[in-house]
Amino acid sequence: MGIEQKVGNMGVVTTTLEEVVNWSRTNSMWPMLFGLACCAIEMMSAQASTYDMSRFGMELMRASPRQSDLMIVAGRVSRKMAPVLRQLYDQMPDPKWVVAMGDCASCGGVFNNYAILQGVDEIVPVDVYVAGCPPRPEALIHGIITLHEKVKQEKLGKWK
Amino acid sequence: MLESLKPAVIALQNEFGAEVVEFRDEVSLIIQPEKNIEALQALRDRFGFNFLIDVTAVDYWPQETPRFHVLYHVLALDTNALLRLRVPLNGNGPSLRTCEGVWPSANWYEREIFDMFGIRFDGHSDMRRIIMPFEWEGHPLRKDYPLGYEEVEFTFNFEEINQRKLHPKI
Protein backbone atom coordinates (compact mmCIF):
# COMPACT_ATOMS: atom_id res chain seq x y z
CA MET A 1 0.00 0.00 0.00
CA GLY A 2 2.21 2.71 1.23
CA ILE A 3 5.50 1.60 -0.19
CA GLU A 4 3.98 0.74 -3.53
CA GLN A 5 2.73 4.22 -3.96
CA LYS A 6 6.27 5.45 -3.59
CA VAL A 7 8.20 2.94 -5.61
CA GLY A 8 5.41 1.54 -7.78
CA ASN A 9 6.60 3.47 -10.76
CA MET A 10 9.85 1.59 -10.67
CA GLY A 11 8.03 -1.74 -11.11
CA VAL A 12 8.27 -3.05 -7.56
CA VAL A 13 5.52 -5.05 -5.88
CA THR A 14 5.51 -6.20 -2.27
CA THR A 15 3.91 -9.38 -1.13
CA THR A 16 4.49 -12.23 1.29
CA LEU A 17 6.80 -15.19 0.65
CA GLU A 18 3.95 -17.63 1.11
CA GLU A 19 1.89 -16.04 -1.58
CA VAL A 20 4.68 -15.90 -4.10
CA VAL A 21 5.82 -19.45 -3.58
CA ASN A 22 2.30 -20.86 -3.62
CA TRP A 23 1.44 -18.84 -6.71
CA SER A 24 4.45 -20.09 -8.57
CA ARG A 25 3.79 -23.69 -7.52
CA THR A 26 0.24 -23.62 -8.78
CA ASN A 27 0.97 -21.88 -12.02
CA SER A 28 3.49 -24.38 -13.27
CA MET A 29 2.40 -27.69 -11.86
CA TRP A 30 3.47 -30.43 -14.26
CA PRO A 31 1.47 -33.62 -14.11
CA MET A 32 2.98 -37.06 -14.48
CA LEU A 33 1.58 -39.28 -17.21
CA PHE A 34 -0.31 -41.84 -15.17
CA GLY A 35 -3.26 -42.79 -17.29
CA LEU A 36 -4.11 -46.38 -16.56
CA ALA A 37 -7.52 -47.01 -18.12
CA CYS A 38 -10.53 -45.21 -19.56
CA CYS A 39 -10.06 -42.06 -17.47
CA ALA A 40 -6.82 -41.55 -19.35
CA ILE A 41 -8.82 -40.71 -22.47
CA GLU A 42 -10.60 -37.94 -20.64
CA MET A 43 -7.29 -36.73 -19.23
CA MET A 44 -5.86 -36.63 -22.74
CA SER A 45 -8.84 -34.70 -24.03
CA ALA A 46 -8.56 -32.29 -21.12
CA GLN A 47 -4.98 -31.66 -22.18
CA ALA A 48 -5.89 -31.26 -25.85
CA SER A 49 -7.23 -28.22 -27.61
CA THR A 50 -10.93 -27.91 -26.69
CA TYR A 51 -10.46 -28.09 -22.92
CA ASP A 52 -6.94 -26.86 -22.70
CA MET A 53 -5.13 -27.52 -19.44
CA SER A 54 -2.11 -25.53 -20.54
CA ARG A 55 -4.10 -22.42 -19.72
CA PHE A 56 -3.66 -23.37 -16.08
CA GLY A 57 0.03 -23.99 -16.27
CA MET A 58 0.06 -27.71 -17.01
CA GLU A 59 1.91 -27.23 -20.21
CA LEU A 60 3.67 -30.58 -20.35
CA MET A 61 3.03 -34.01 -19.05
CA ARG A 62 6.27 -35.54 -17.99
CA ALA A 63 6.55 -39.29 -18.14
CA SER A 64 9.34 -39.33 -15.62
CA PRO A 65 8.38 -38.99 -11.95
CA ARG A 66 11.61 -37.13 -11.19
CA GLN A 67 10.44 -34.14 -13.22
CA SER A 68 6.80 -33.84 -12.25
CA ASP A 69 4.95 -32.55 -9.23
CA LEU A 70 1.40 -33.74 -9.70
CA MET A 71 0.26 -37.34 -10.10
CA ILE A 72 -3.20 -37.66 -11.63
CA VAL A 73 -4.16 -41.30 -11.03
CA ALA A 74 -6.54 -41.82 -13.92
CA GLY A 75 -8.07 -45.25 -13.98
CA ARG A 76 -8.45 -48.40 -11.95
CA VAL A 77 -5.41 -49.66 -10.04
CA SER A 78 -5.08 -53.43 -9.79
CA ARG A 79 -3.32 -55.18 -6.92
CA LYS A 80 -0.46 -56.03 -9.26
CA MET A 81 0.02 -52.37 -10.19
CA ALA A 82 -0.17 -51.05 -6.62
CA PRO A 83 3.53 -51.47 -5.64
CA VAL A 84 4.53 -49.87 -8.94
CA LEU A 85 2.34 -46.87 -8.20
CA ARG A 86 3.78 -46.51 -4.72
CA GLN A 87 7.31 -46.72 -6.08
CA LEU A 88 6.62 -43.98 -8.64
CA TYR A 89 5.04 -41.82 -5.94
CA ASP A 90 8.13 -42.26 -3.78
CA GLN A 91 10.34 -41.25 -6.67
CA MET A 92 8.61 -37.90 -7.13
CA PRO A 93 10.46 -35.04 -5.42
CA ASP A 94 8.71 -32.81 -2.87
CA PRO A 95 6.43 -30.89 -3.13
CA LYS A 96 4.02 -33.34 -4.67
CA TRP A 97 0.26 -33.69 -4.87
CA VAL A 98 -2.06 -36.48 -5.95
CA VAL A 99 -5.38 -36.16 -7.72
CA ALA A 100 -7.53 -39.30 -7.74
CA MET A 101 -9.42 -38.99 -11.01
CA GLY A 102 -12.57 -40.96 -11.52
CA ASP A 103 -14.51 -43.40 -9.41
CA CYS A 104 -12.06 -46.28 -9.61
CA ALA A 105 -9.18 -44.29 -8.22
CA SER A 106 -11.33 -42.69 -5.51
CA CYS A 107 -13.20 -45.68 -4.14
CA GLY A 108 -12.85 -48.72 -6.38
CA GLY A 109 -15.66 -47.65 -8.65
CA VAL A 110 -17.81 -50.38 -10.13
CA PHE A 111 -15.16 -53.02 -9.35
CA ASN A 112 -15.80 -54.30 -5.84
CA ASN A 113 -13.62 -57.44 -5.92
CA TYR A 114 -10.31 -59.03 -5.00
CA ALA A 115 -8.28 -57.75 -7.91
CA ILE A 116 -8.83 -53.99 -7.91
CA LEU A 117 -7.60 -51.62 -5.19
CA GLN A 118 -10.61 -50.08 -3.48
CA GLY A 119 -9.48 -46.52 -3.88
CA VAL A 120 -5.92 -45.40 -4.46
CA ASP A 121 -5.88 -43.77 -1.03
CA GLU A 122 -5.02 -47.19 0.36
CA ILE A 123 -1.47 -46.58 -0.80
CA VAL A 124 -0.86 -42.88 -1.51
CA PRO A 125 -2.25 -39.80 0.29
CA VAL A 126 -4.73 -38.08 -2.00
CA ASP A 127 -5.38 -34.34 -2.08
CA VAL A 128 -8.35 -34.02 -4.43
CA TYR A 129 -10.88 -36.64 -5.49
CA VAL A 130 -12.66 -36.07 -8.80
CA ALA A 131 -15.88 -38.05 -9.17
CA GLY A 132 -17.24 -39.36 -12.43
CA CYS A 133 -17.04 -42.41 -14.59
CA PRO A 134 -15.20 -40.95 -16.41
CA PRO A 135 -15.26 -37.35 -15.22
CA ARG A 136 -15.80 -34.89 -18.02
CA PRO A 137 -12.73 -32.83 -18.93
CA GLU A 138 -14.41 -29.83 -17.33
CA ALA A 139 -14.81 -31.81 -14.12
CA LEU A 140 -11.14 -32.69 -14.14
CA ILE A 141 -10.24 -29.05 -14.70
CA HIS A 142 -12.50 -28.12 -11.81
CA GLY A 143 -10.62 -30.62 -9.68
CA ILE A 144 -7.30 -29.13 -10.75
CA ILE A 145 -8.49 -25.64 -9.86
CA THR A 146 -9.64 -26.91 -6.46
CA LEU A 147 -6.16 -28.28 -5.98
CA HIS A 148 -4.70 -24.93 -6.93
CA GLU A 149 -6.83 -23.22 -4.31
CA LYS A 150 -5.76 -25.79 -1.75
CA VAL A 151 -2.12 -25.13 -2.58
CA LYS A 152 -2.58 -21.39 -2.36
CA GLN A 153 -3.65 -21.77 1.24
CA GLU A 154 -0.60 -23.72 2.35
CA LYS A 155 1.32 -22.15 5.20
CA LEU A 156 5.05 -21.59 5.63
CA GLY A 157 5.38 -23.85 8.62
CA LYS A 158 3.76 -26.76 6.86
CA TRP A 159 5.88 -26.75 3.71
CA LYS A 160 7.57 -30.06 3.11
CA MET B 1 -22.34 -82.45 -37.49
CA LEU B 2 -20.33 -81.24 -40.43
CA GLU B 3 -19.15 -83.85 -42.88
CA SER B 4 -15.57 -82.72 -42.51
CA LEU B 5 -15.65 -83.46 -38.79
CA LYS B 6 -16.85 -87.05 -39.10
CA PRO B 7 -13.53 -88.83 -39.83
CA ALA B 8 -11.81 -87.07 -36.94
CA VAL B 9 -14.61 -87.81 -34.48
CA ILE B 10 -14.88 -91.47 -35.46
CA ALA B 11 -11.13 -91.96 -35.25
CA LEU B 12 -10.90 -90.37 -31.81
CA GLN B 13 -13.82 -92.44 -30.57
CA ASN B 14 -12.18 -95.66 -31.66
CA GLU B 15 -8.60 -94.95 -30.66
CA PHE B 16 -8.95 -92.94 -27.49
CA GLY B 17 -12.39 -93.88 -26.20
CA ALA B 18 -13.86 -90.40 -26.45
CA GLU B 19 -17.54 -89.72 -25.75
CA VAL B 20 -19.27 -87.45 -28.21
CA VAL B 21 -21.65 -84.71 -27.08
CA GLU B 22 -23.47 -82.77 -29.78
CA PHE B 23 -25.42 -79.58 -29.34
CA ARG B 24 -26.88 -77.94 -32.45
CA ASP B 25 -23.84 -77.91 -34.68
CA GLU B 26 -21.15 -78.03 -32.01
CA VAL B 27 -19.26 -81.23 -31.28
CA SER B 28 -17.48 -81.88 -27.98
CA LEU B 29 -15.38 -84.91 -27.22
CA ILE B 30 -14.71 -85.98 -23.64
CA ILE B 31 -11.21 -87.49 -23.33
CA GLN B 32 -9.54 -88.97 -20.27
CA PRO B 33 -6.56 -87.00 -18.92
CA GLU B 34 -3.97 -89.66 -19.76
CA LYS B 35 -4.61 -89.36 -23.48
CA ASN B 36 -4.89 -85.63 -24.04
CA ILE B 37 -1.57 -85.08 -25.83
CA GLU B 38 -2.03 -88.05 -28.13
CA ALA B 39 -5.50 -86.91 -29.10
CA LEU B 40 -4.35 -83.38 -29.82
CA GLN B 41 -1.42 -84.62 -31.81
CA ALA B 42 -3.65 -86.88 -33.88
CA LEU B 43 -5.96 -83.98 -34.59
CA ARG B 44 -3.10 -81.77 -35.64
CA ASP B 45 -1.16 -84.26 -37.76
CA ARG B 46 -3.73 -86.54 -39.28
CA PHE B 47 -6.88 -84.49 -39.59
CA GLY B 48 -5.64 -81.02 -40.47
CA PHE B 49 -6.65 -79.10 -37.33
CA ASN B 50 -3.96 -76.48 -37.43
CA PHE B 51 -5.20 -73.68 -35.16
CA LEU B 52 -5.46 -73.91 -31.39
CA ILE B 53 -8.03 -71.28 -30.50
CA ASP B 54 -8.18 -71.56 -26.75
CA VAL B 55 -7.24 -73.66 -23.75
CA THR B 56 -9.44 -72.90 -20.79
CA ALA B 57 -11.03 -74.53 -17.76
CA VAL B 58 -14.35 -74.63 -15.94
CA ASP B 59 -15.11 -75.40 -12.29
CA TYR B 60 -18.31 -77.32 -11.60
CA TRP B 61 -18.06 -77.51 -7.79
CA PRO B 62 -20.17 -78.57 -5.92
CA GLN B 63 -22.64 -79.88 -8.45
CA GLU B 64 -20.43 -82.33 -10.33
CA THR B 65 -17.43 -84.50 -9.74
CA PRO B 66 -14.98 -84.51 -11.41
CA ARG B 67 -14.74 -80.86 -10.57
CA PHE B 68 -12.58 -79.29 -13.27
CA HIS B 69 -12.94 -79.63 -17.01
CA VAL B 70 -10.04 -78.43 -19.13
CA LEU B 71 -11.23 -77.43 -22.59
CA TYR B 72 -9.27 -77.32 -25.81
CA HIS B 73 -10.81 -75.65 -28.87
CA VAL B 74 -9.18 -76.52 -32.18
CA LEU B 75 -10.02 -75.22 -35.63
CA ALA B 76 -9.19 -76.49 -39.09
CA LEU B 77 -8.62 -73.38 -41.17
CA ASP B 78 -9.10 -75.12 -44.51
CA THR B 79 -12.48 -76.64 -43.84
CA ASN B 80 -13.63 -74.26 -41.05
CA ALA B 81 -14.31 -77.16 -38.71
CA LEU B 82 -14.31 -76.45 -34.97
CA LEU B 83 -13.90 -79.17 -32.38
CA ARG B 84 -13.88 -79.04 -28.59
CA LEU B 85 -12.07 -81.49 -26.31
CA ARG B 86 -13.01 -81.75 -22.64
CA VAL B 87 -10.67 -83.33 -20.10
CA PRO B 88 -12.33 -83.92 -16.71
CA LEU B 89 -10.06 -83.60 -13.65
CA ASN B 90 -10.70 -83.90 -9.98
CA GLY B 91 -9.13 -82.85 -6.72
CA ASN B 92 -7.56 -79.82 -5.15
CA GLY B 93 -4.39 -79.50 -7.18
CA PRO B 94 -4.69 -81.81 -10.15
CA SER B 95 -2.06 -82.00 -12.81
CA LEU B 96 -2.14 -82.62 -16.51
CA ARG B 97 0.57 -82.96 -19.11
CA THR B 98 1.24 -79.79 -21.02
CA CYS B 99 0.39 -79.58 -24.69
CA GLU B 100 3.10 -77.03 -25.32
CA GLY B 101 4.96 -79.59 -27.41
CA VAL B 102 2.02 -79.88 -29.77
CA TRP B 103 1.09 -76.19 -29.90
CA PRO B 104 3.59 -73.70 -28.40
CA SER B 105 0.92 -71.03 -28.09
CA ALA B 106 -0.67 -72.99 -25.26
CA ASN B 107 2.06 -71.56 -22.99
CA TRP B 108 0.18 -68.51 -21.71
CA TYR B 109 -3.19 -70.26 -21.73
CA GLU B 110 -1.88 -72.92 -19.37
CA ARG B 111 -0.28 -70.30 -17.14
CA GLU B 112 -3.66 -68.59 -16.91
CA ILE B 113 -5.36 -71.90 -15.99
CA PHE B 114 -2.76 -72.47 -13.30
CA ASP B 115 -3.25 -68.96 -11.96
CA MET B 116 -7.02 -69.04 -11.88
CA PHE B 117 -7.76 -72.71 -11.04
CA GLY B 118 -4.61 -74.27 -9.61
CA ILE B 119 -4.27 -77.00 -12.24
CA ARG B 120 -0.57 -77.70 -12.70
CA PHE B 121 0.83 -78.67 -16.07
CA ASP B 122 3.74 -81.13 -15.98
CA GLY B 123 6.56 -80.31 -18.31
CA HIS B 124 5.60 -76.68 -18.75
CA SER B 125 8.57 -74.44 -19.32
CA ASP B 126 7.44 -71.48 -17.20
CA MET B 127 4.81 -72.43 -14.63
CA ARG B 128 4.12 -69.15 -12.81
CA ARG B 129 1.18 -66.85 -12.30
CA ILE B 130 0.31 -64.56 -15.15
CA ILE B 131 -2.65 -62.43 -14.08
CA MET B 132 -2.44 -62.11 -10.29
CA PRO B 133 0.73 -60.90 -8.50
CA PHE B 134 3.34 -63.63 -8.14
CA GLU B 135 2.99 -64.04 -4.37
CA TRP B 136 -0.81 -64.25 -4.42
CA GLU B 137 -2.31 -67.14 -2.47
CA GLY B 138 -5.40 -68.85 -3.70
CA HIS B 139 -6.88 -69.44 -7.11
CA PRO B 140 -9.55 -66.84 -7.86
CA LEU B 141 -11.82 -68.47 -10.43
CA ARG B 142 -12.61 -71.52 -8.32
CA LYS B 143 -16.16 -71.58 -7.07
CA ASP B 144 -15.13 -71.73 -3.42
CA TYR B 145 -12.97 -68.59 -3.61
CA PRO B 146 -14.55 -65.63 -1.76
CA LEU B 147 -15.75 -62.70 -3.80
CA GLY B 148 -13.38 -60.37 -2.01
CA TYR B 149 -15.50 -57.27 -1.98
CA GLU B 150 -15.28 -54.49 0.57
CA GLU B 151 -18.11 -53.70 2.95
CA VAL B 152 -20.21 -50.69 2.09
CA GLU B 153 -19.88 -47.85 4.61
CA PHE B 154 -23.07 -46.23 5.80
CA THR B 155 -23.40 -43.60 8.51
CA PHE B 156 -24.12 -46.15 11.23
CA ASN B 157 -21.02 -48.28 10.65
CA PHE B 158 -18.68 -45.70 9.19
CA GLU B 159 -16.29 -45.32 12.14
CA GLU B 160 -15.74 -49.01 12.77
CA ILE B 161 -15.10 -49.79 9.12
CA ASN B 162 -12.84 -46.80 8.74
CA GLN B 163 -10.57 -48.04 11.54
CA ARG B 164 -10.12 -51.36 9.78
CA LYS B 165 -9.43 -49.86 6.36
CA LEU B 166 -5.92 -49.46 5.02
CA HIS B 167 -4.45 -45.98 5.17
CA PRO B 168 -1.18 -44.98 3.54
CA LYS B 169 1.98 -44.05 5.34
CA ILE B 170 2.88 -40.55 4.24
Coordinates of C-alpha atoms in Angstrom, one line a residue:
Chain A
M1 CA 0.0 0.0 0.0
G2 CA 2.2 2.7 1.2
I3 CA 5.5 1.6 -0.2
E4 CA 4.0 0.7 -3.5
Q5 CA 2.7 4.2 -4.0
K6 CA 6.3 5.4 -3.6
V7 CA 8.2 2.9 -5.6
G8 CA 5.4 1.5 -7.8
N9 CA 6.6 3.5 -10.8
M10 CA 9.9 1.6 -10.7
G11 CA 8.0 -1.7 -11.1
V12 CA 8.3 -3.1 -7.6
V13 CA 5.5 -5.0 -5.9
T14 CA 5.5 -6.2 -2.3
T15 CA 3.9 -9.4 -1.1
T16 CA 4.5 -12.2 1.3
L17 CA 6.8 -15.2 0.6
E18 CA 3.9 -17.6 1.1
E19 CA 1.9 -16.0 -1.6
V20 CA 4.7 -15.9 -4.1
V21 CA 5.8 -19.4 -3.6
N22 CA 2.3 -20.9 -3.6
W23 CA 1.4 -18.8 -6.7
S24 CA 4.4 -20.1 -8.6
R25 CA 3.8 -23.7 -7.5
T26 CA 0.2 -23.6 -8.8
N27 CA 1.0 -21.9 -12.0
S28 CA 3.5 -24.4 -13.3
M29 CA 2.4 -27.7 -11.9
W30 CA 3.5 -30.4 -14.3
P31 CA 1.5 -33.6 -14.1
M32 CA 3.0 -37.1 -14.5
L33 CA 1.6 -39.3 -17.2
F34 CA -0.3 -41.8 -15.2
G35 CA -3.3 -42.8 -17.3
L36 CA -4.1 -46.4 -16.6
A37 CA -7.5 -47.0 -18.1
C38 CA -10.5 -45.2 -19.6
C39 CA -10.1 -42.1 -17.5
A40 CA -6.8 -41.5 -19.4
I41 CA -8.8 -40.7 -22.5
E42 CA -10.6 -37.9 -20.6
M43 CA -7.3 -36.7 -19.2
M44 CA -5.9 -36.6 -22.7
S45 CA -8.8 -34.7 -24.0
A46 CA -8.6 -32.3 -21.1
Q47 CA -5.0 -31.7 -22.2
A48 CA -5.9 -31.3 -25.9
S49 CA -7.2 -28.2 -27.6
T50 CA -10.9 -27.9 -26.7
Y51 CA -10.5 -28.1 -22.9
D52 CA -6.9 -26.9 -22.7
M53 CA -5.1 -27.5 -19.4
S54 CA -2.1 -25.5 -20.5
R55 CA -4.1 -22.4 -19.7
F56 CA -3.7 -23.4 -16.1
G57 CA 0.0 -24.0 -16.3
M58 CA 0.1 -27.7 -17.0
E59 CA 1.9 -27.2 -20.2
L60 CA 3.7 -30.6 -20.3
M61 CA 3.0 -34.0 -19.0
R62 CA 6.3 -35.5 -18.0
A63 CA 6.5 -39.3 -18.1
S64 CA 9.3 -39.3 -15.6
P65 CA 8.4 -39.0 -12.0
R66 CA 11.6 -37.1 -11.2
Q67 CA 10.4 -34.1 -13.2
S68 CA 6.8 -33.8 -12.2
D69 CA 4.9 -32.5 -9.2
L70 CA 1.4 -33.7 -9.7
M71 CA 0.3 -37.3 -10.1
I72 CA -3.2 -37.7 -11.6
V73 CA -4.2 -41.3 -11.0
A74 CA -6.5 -41.8 -13.9
G75 CA -8.1 -45.2 -14.0
R76 CA -8.4 -48.4 -11.9
V77 CA -5.4 -49.7 -10.0
S78 CA -5.1 -53.4 -9.8
R79 CA -3.3 -55.2 -6.9
K80 CA -0.5 -56.0 -9.3
M81 CA 0.0 -52.4 -10.2
A82 CA -0.2 -51.0 -6.6
P83 CA 3.5 -51.5 -5.6
V84 CA 4.5 -49.9 -8.9
L85 CA 2.3 -46.9 -8.2
R86 CA 3.8 -46.5 -4.7
Q87 CA 7.3 -46.7 -6.1
L88 CA 6.6 -44.0 -8.6
Y89 CA 5.0 -41.8 -5.9
D90 CA 8.1 -42.3 -3.8
Q91 CA 10.3 -41.2 -6.7
M92 CA 8.6 -37.9 -7.1
P93 CA 10.5 -35.0 -5.4
D94 CA 8.7 -32.8 -2.9
P95 CA 6.4 -30.9 -3.1
K96 CA 4.0 -33.3 -4.7
W97 CA 0.3 -33.7 -4.9
V98 CA -2.1 -36.5 -5.9
V99 CA -5.4 -36.2 -7.7
A100 CA -7.5 -39.3 -7.7
M101 CA -9.4 -39.0 -11.0
G102 CA -12.6 -41.0 -11.5
D103 CA -14.5 -43.4 -9.4
C104 CA -12.1 -46.3 -9.6
A105 CA -9.2 -44.3 -8.2
S106 CA -11.3 -42.7 -5.5
C107 CA -13.2 -45.7 -4.1
G108 CA -12.9 -48.7 -6.4
G109 CA -15.7 -47.6 -8.6
V110 CA -17.8 -50.4 -10.1
F111 CA -15.2 -53.0 -9.4
N112 CA -15.8 -54.3 -5.8
N113 CA -13.6 -57.4 -5.9
Y114 CA -10.3 -59.0 -5.0
A115 CA -8.3 -57.8 -7.9
I116 CA -8.8 -54.0 -7.9
L117 CA -7.6 -51.6 -5.2
Q118 CA -10.6 -50.1 -3.5
G119 CA -9.5 -46.5 -3.9
V120 CA -5.9 -45.4 -4.5
D121 CA -5.9 -43.8 -1.0
E122 CA -5.0 -47.2 0.4
I123 CA -1.5 -46.6 -0.8
V124 CA -0.9 -42.9 -1.5
P125 CA -2.2 -39.8 0.3
V126 CA -4.7 -38.1 -2.0
D127 CA -5.4 -34.3 -2.1
V128 CA -8.4 -34.0 -4.4
Y129 CA -10.9 -36.6 -5.5
V130 CA -12.7 -36.1 -8.8
A131 CA -15.9 -38.0 -9.2
G132 CA -17.2 -39.4 -12.4
C133 CA -17.0 -42.4 -14.6
P134 CA -15.2 -40.9 -16.4
P135 CA -15.3 -37.4 -15.2
R136 CA -15.8 -34.9 -18.0
P137 CA -12.7 -32.8 -18.9
E138 CA -14.4 -29.8 -17.3
A139 CA -14.8 -31.8 -14.1
L140 CA -11.1 -32.7 -14.1
I141 CA -10.2 -29.1 -14.7
H142 CA -12.5 -28.1 -11.8
G143 CA -10.6 -30.6 -9.7
I144 CA -7.3 -29.1 -10.7
I145 CA -8.5 -25.6 -9.9
T146 CA -9.6 -26.9 -6.5
L147 CA -6.2 -28.3 -6.0
H148 CA -4.7 -24.9 -6.9
E149 CA -6.8 -23.2 -4.3
K150 CA -5.8 -25.8 -1.8
V151 CA -2.1 -25.1 -2.6
K152 CA -2.6 -21.4 -2.4
Q153 CA -3.7 -21.8 1.2
E154 CA -0.6 -23.7 2.4
K155 CA 1.3 -22.2 5.2
L156 CA 5.1 -21.6 5.6
G157 CA 5.4 -23.9 8.6
K158 CA 3.8 -26.8 6.9
W159 CA 5.9 -26.8 3.7
K160 CA 7.6 -30.1 3.1
Chain B
M1 CA -22.3 -82.4 -37.5
L2 CA -20.3 -81.2 -40.4
E3 CA -19.1 -83.9 -42.9
S4 CA -15.6 -82.7 -42.5
L5 CA -15.7 -83.5 -38.8
K6 CA -16.9 -87.1 -39.1
P7 CA -13.5 -88.8 -39.8
A8 CA -11.8 -87.1 -36.9
V9 CA -14.6 -87.8 -34.5
I10 CA -14.9 -91.5 -35.5
A11 CA -11.1 -92.0 -35.3
L12 CA -10.9 -90.4 -31.8
Q13 CA -13.8 -92.4 -30.6
N14 CA -12.2 -95.7 -31.7
E15 CA -8.6 -94.9 -30.7
F16 CA -9.0 -92.9 -27.5
G17 CA -12.4 -93.9 -26.2
A18 CA -13.9 -90.4 -26.4
E19 CA -17.5 -89.7 -25.7
V20 CA -19.3 -87.5 -28.2
V21 CA -21.6 -84.7 -27.1
E22 CA -23.5 -82.8 -29.8
F23 CA -25.4 -79.6 -29.3
R24 CA -26.9 -77.9 -32.4
D25 CA -23.8 -77.9 -34.7
E26 CA -21.2 -78.0 -32.0
V27 CA -19.3 -81.2 -31.3
S28 CA -17.5 -81.9 -28.0
L29 CA -15.4 -84.9 -27.2
I30 CA -14.7 -86.0 -23.6
I31 CA -11.2 -87.5 -23.3
Q32 CA -9.5 -89.0 -20.3
P33 CA -6.6 -87.0 -18.9
E34 CA -4.0 -89.7 -19.8
K35 CA -4.6 -89.4 -23.5
N36 CA -4.9 -85.6 -24.0
I37 CA -1.6 -85.1 -25.8
E38 CA -2.0 -88.0 -28.1
A39 CA -5.5 -86.9 -29.1
L40 CA -4.3 -83.4 -29.8
Q41 CA -1.4 -84.6 -31.8
A42 CA -3.6 -86.9 -33.9
L43 CA -6.0 -84.0 -34.6
R44 CA -3.1 -81.8 -35.6
D45 CA -1.2 -84.3 -37.8
R46 CA -3.7 -86.5 -39.3
F47 CA -6.9 -84.5 -39.6
G48 CA -5.6 -81.0 -40.5
F49 CA -6.6 -79.1 -37.3
N50 CA -4.0 -76.5 -37.4
F51 CA -5.2 -73.7 -35.2
L52 CA -5.5 -73.9 -31.4
I53 CA -8.0 -71.3 -30.5
D54 CA -8.2 -71.6 -26.7
V55 CA -7.2 -73.7 -23.8
T56 CA -9.4 -72.9 -20.8
A57 CA -11.0 -74.5 -17.8
V58 CA -14.4 -74.6 -15.9
D59 CA -15.1 -75.4 -12.3
Y60 CA -18.3 -77.3 -11.6
W61 CA -18.1 -77.5 -7.8
P62 CA -20.2 -78.6 -5.9
Q63 CA -22.6 -79.9 -8.4
E64 CA -20.4 -82.3 -10.3
T65 CA -17.4 -84.5 -9.7
P66 CA -15.0 -84.5 -11.4
R67 CA -14.7 -80.9 -10.6
F68 CA -12.6 -79.3 -13.3
H69 CA -12.9 -79.6 -17.0
V70 CA -10.0 -78.4 -19.1
L71 CA -11.2 -77.4 -22.6
Y72 CA -9.3 -77.3 -25.8
H73 CA -10.8 -75.6 -28.9
V74 CA -9.2 -76.5 -32.2
L75 CA -10.0 -75.2 -35.6
A76 CA -9.2 -76.5 -39.1
L77 CA -8.6 -73.4 -41.2
D78 CA -9.1 -75.1 -44.5
T79 CA -12.5 -76.6 -43.8
N80 CA -13.6 -74.3 -41.0
A81 CA -14.3 -77.2 -38.7
L82 CA -14.3 -76.4 -35.0
L83 CA -13.9 -79.2 -32.4
R84 CA -13.9 -79.0 -28.6
L85 CA -12.1 -81.5 -26.3
R86 CA -13.0 -81.8 -22.6
V87 CA -10.7 -83.3 -20.1
P88 CA -12.3 -83.9 -16.7
L89 CA -10.1 -83.6 -13.7
N90 CA -10.7 -83.9 -10.0
G91 CA -9.1 -82.9 -6.7
N92 CA -7.6 -79.8 -5.1
G93 CA -4.4 -79.5 -7.2
P94 CA -4.7 -81.8 -10.1
S95 CA -2.1 -82.0 -12.8
L96 CA -2.1 -82.6 -16.5
R97 CA 0.6 -83.0 -19.1
T98 CA 1.2 -79.8 -21.0
C99 CA 0.4 -79.6 -24.7
E100 CA 3.1 -77.0 -25.3
G101 CA 5.0 -79.6 -27.4
V102 CA 2.0 -79.9 -29.8
W103 CA 1.1 -76.2 -29.9
P104 CA 3.6 -73.7 -28.4
S105 CA 0.9 -71.0 -28.1
A106 CA -0.7 -73.0 -25.3
N107 CA 2.1 -71.6 -23.0
W108 CA 0.2 -68.5 -21.7
Y109 CA -3.2 -70.3 -21.7
E110 CA -1.9 -72.9 -19.4
R111 CA -0.3 -70.3 -17.1
E112 CA -3.7 -68.6 -16.9
I113 CA -5.4 -71.9 -16.0
F114 CA -2.8 -72.5 -13.3
D115 CA -3.3 -69.0 -12.0
M116 CA -7.0 -69.0 -11.9
F117 CA -7.8 -72.7 -11.0
G118 CA -4.6 -74.3 -9.6
I119 CA -4.3 -77.0 -12.2
R120 CA -0.6 -77.7 -12.7
F121 CA 0.8 -78.7 -16.1
D122 CA 3.7 -81.1 -16.0
G123 CA 6.6 -80.3 -18.3
H124 CA 5.6 -76.7 -18.8
S125 CA 8.6 -74.4 -19.3
D126 CA 7.4 -71.5 -17.2
M127 CA 4.8 -72.4 -14.6
R128 CA 4.1 -69.1 -12.8
R129 CA 1.2 -66.9 -12.3
I130 CA 0.3 -64.6 -15.1
I131 CA -2.7 -62.4 -14.1
M132 CA -2.4 -62.1 -10.3
P133 CA 0.7 -60.9 -8.5
F134 CA 3.3 -63.6 -8.1
E135 CA 3.0 -64.0 -4.4
W136 CA -0.8 -64.3 -4.4
E137 CA -2.3 -67.1 -2.5
G138 CA -5.4 -68.8 -3.7
H139 CA -6.9 -69.4 -7.1
P140 CA -9.5 -66.8 -7.9
L141 CA -11.8 -68.5 -10.4
R142 CA -12.6 -71.5 -8.3
K143 CA -16.2 -71.6 -7.1
D144 CA -15.1 -71.7 -3.4
Y145 CA -13.0 -68.6 -3.6
P146 CA -14.6 -65.6 -1.8
L147 CA -15.8 -62.7 -3.8
G148 CA -13.4 -60.4 -2.0
Y149 CA -15.5 -57.3 -2.0
E150 CA -15.3 -54.5 0.6
E151 CA -18.1 -53.7 3.0
V152 CA -20.2 -50.7 2.1
E153 CA -19.9 -47.9 4.6
F154 CA -23.1 -46.2 5.8
T155 CA -23.4 -43.6 8.5
F156 CA -24.1 -46.1 11.2
N157 CA -21.0 -48.3 10.6
F158 CA -18.7 -45.7 9.2
E159 CA -16.3 -45.3 12.1
E160 CA -15.7 -49.0 12.8
I161 CA -15.1 -49.8 9.1
N162 CA -12.8 -46.8 8.7
Q163 CA -10.6 -48.0 11.5
R164 CA -10.1 -51.4 9.8
K165 CA -9.4 -49.9 6.4
L166 CA -5.9 -49.5 5.0
H167 CA -4.5 -46.0 5.2
P168 CA -1.2 -45.0 3.5
K169 CA 2.0 -44.1 5.3
I170 CA 2.9 -40.6 4.2

